[in-house]
Amino acid sequence: MSPRLNGEEPDRLYTVTGGRSRVDESPLDIVTLIVSESGPEPGMQSEHARILEICAGPLSVVEISAELGLPVTIVKILLIDLLDTGHVTARSPLPALRRSQLPDLEILKQVLIGLQKL
């Protein structure tokens, strides 16, 4: 019996990604929001088509992964394919915060202590 990853045969995952197994320096993280810019095209790989269908509204990379039942790394590879062809756009869910905009760590600690006492 061959090993499985998230219920998928390793050979299938290899085929889905065209043999690519890593996403080096990917601009995507698990909370990056993905939105379709077009619908599926005839002859398109089924996983790519499914991503375009489910991303009519913004979905995070991790939500897409859960919806497809594929590991996040595999989904990132598929998303990069779609980004490269302009089929999807990606955006950060929140603007980058400056350190001065972050809550005070001491206040957060006090809130946590208060919650634990409840």
Coordinates of C-alpha atoms in Angstrom, one line a residue:
M1 CA 0.0 0.0 0.0
S2 CA 1.5 3.4 -1.0
P3 CA 1.7 6.3 1.5
R4 CA -1.0 9.0 1.4
L5 CA -0.8 12.7 2.0
N6 CA -4.1 14.3 3.0
G7 CA -5.9 11.4 1.4
E8 CA -4.2 11.9 -1.9
E9 CA -1.8 9.5 -3.6
P10 CA 1.7 11.0 -3.9
D11 CA 1.7 10.2 -7.6
R12 CA -1.4 12.2 -8.1
L13 CA 0.0 15.2 -6.3
Y14 CA 3.2 14.9 -8.4
T15 CA 1.0 15.0 -11.5
V16 CA -1.1 17.9 -10.3
T17 CA 1.9 20.1 -9.8
G18 CA 3.8 18.9 -12.9
G19 CA 6.6 17.5 -10.6
R20 CA 7.1 20.7 -8.6
S21 CA 7.3 20.0 -4.9
R22 CA 8.3 23.3 -3.3
V23 CA 7.3 26.9 -3.6
D24 CA 10.5 28.9 -2.9
E25 CA 10.1 32.5 -2.0
S26 CA 6.4 32.4 -2.8
P27 CA 4.6 35.7 -2.4
L28 CA 1.7 33.8 -0.9
D29 CA 1.1 32.9 2.7
I30 CA -1.9 31.0 4.1
V31 CA -4.0 34.2 4.7
T32 CA -3.3 35.7 1.3
L33 CA -6.7 36.4 -0.4
I34 CA -7.3 35.0 -3.9
V35 CA -9.9 36.3 -6.3
S36 CA -10.7 34.9 -9.8
E37 CA -10.3 37.2 -12.7
S38 CA -11.8 34.8 -15.2
G39 CA -13.7 31.6 -15.4
P40 CA -12.3 28.2 -16.3
E41 CA -11.2 27.6 -19.8
P42 CA -11.7 24.4 -21.9
G43 CA -8.8 22.0 -21.4
M44 CA -7.7 23.6 -18.2
Q45 CA -6.4 21.3 -15.4
S46 CA -9.4 20.4 -13.2
E47 CA -7.7 21.8 -10.0
H48 CA -7.1 25.1 -11.7
A49 CA -10.7 25.2 -12.9
R50 CA -12.0 24.4 -9.5
I51 CA -9.9 27.2 -7.9
L52 CA -11.3 29.7 -10.4
E53 CA -14.9 28.5 -9.6
I54 CA -14.6 28.8 -5.8
C55 CA -12.7 32.1 -5.9
A56 CA -15.4 34.2 -7.4
G57 CA -15.3 36.0 -4.0
P58 CA -12.1 36.3 -2.0
L59 CA -10.8 33.1 -0.3
S60 CA -7.6 32.7 1.6
V61 CA -5.0 30.2 0.5
V62 CA -5.8 28.0 3.5
E63 CA -9.5 28.0 2.7
I64 CA -8.8 27.0 -0.9
S65 CA -6.6 24.2 0.5
A66 CA -9.4 23.0 2.7
E67 CA -12.0 23.2 -0.1
L68 CA -9.9 21.2 -2.5
G69 CA -8.6 18.8 0.1
L70 CA -5.0 19.4 -1.0
P71 CA -2.0 20.4 1.1
V72 CA -1.3 24.1 1.2
T73 CA 2.1 23.7 -0.6
I74 CA 0.3 22.0 -3.5
V75 CA -2.3 24.8 -3.6
K76 CA 0.4 27.4 -3.6
I77 CA 2.0 25.9 -6.7
L78 CA -1.4 25.8 -8.5
L79 CA -2.1 29.4 -7.5
I80 CA 1.3 30.6 -8.7
D81 CA 0.4 29.0 -12.1
L82 CA -2.9 31.0 -12.1
L83 CA -1.2 34.2 -11.0
D84 CA 1.4 33.9 -13.8
T85 CA -1.4 33.6 -16.4
G86 CA -3.5 36.4 -14.9
H87 CA -6.4 34.1 -14.0
V88 CA -6.4 35.2 -10.3
T89 CA -5.2 38.1 -8.3
A90 CA -3.7 37.9 -4.8
R91 CA -3.8 40.5 -2.0
S92 CA -2.8 40.7 1.6
P93 CA -5.9 40.6 3.9
L94 CA -4.7 43.5 6.0
P95 CA -2.4 46.4 5.3
A96 CA 1.0 46.1 6.9
L97 CA 1.0 47.6 10.4
R98 CA 3.8 49.7 11.7
R99 CA 5.1 48.7 15.1
S100 CA 3.6 51.9 16.6
Q101 CA 0.2 50.7 15.5
L102 CA 0.4 47.4 17.3
P103 CA -1.3 47.0 20.7
D104 CA 1.0 47.2 23.7
L105 CA 2.3 43.8 24.7
E106 CA 1.8 44.4 28.4
I107 CA -1.9 45.2 27.8
L108 CA -2.3 42.0 25.8
K109 CA -0.7 40.0 28.7
Q110 CA -3.1 41.6 31.2
V111 CA -6.1 40.8 29.0
L112 CA -4.9 37.2 28.7
I113 CA -4.5 36.9 32.5
G114 CA -8.0 38.3 33.0
L115 CA -9.5 35.9 30.5
Q116 CA -7.8 32.9 32.2
K117 CA -9.3 33.9 35.5
L118 CA -12.8 33.8 34.1

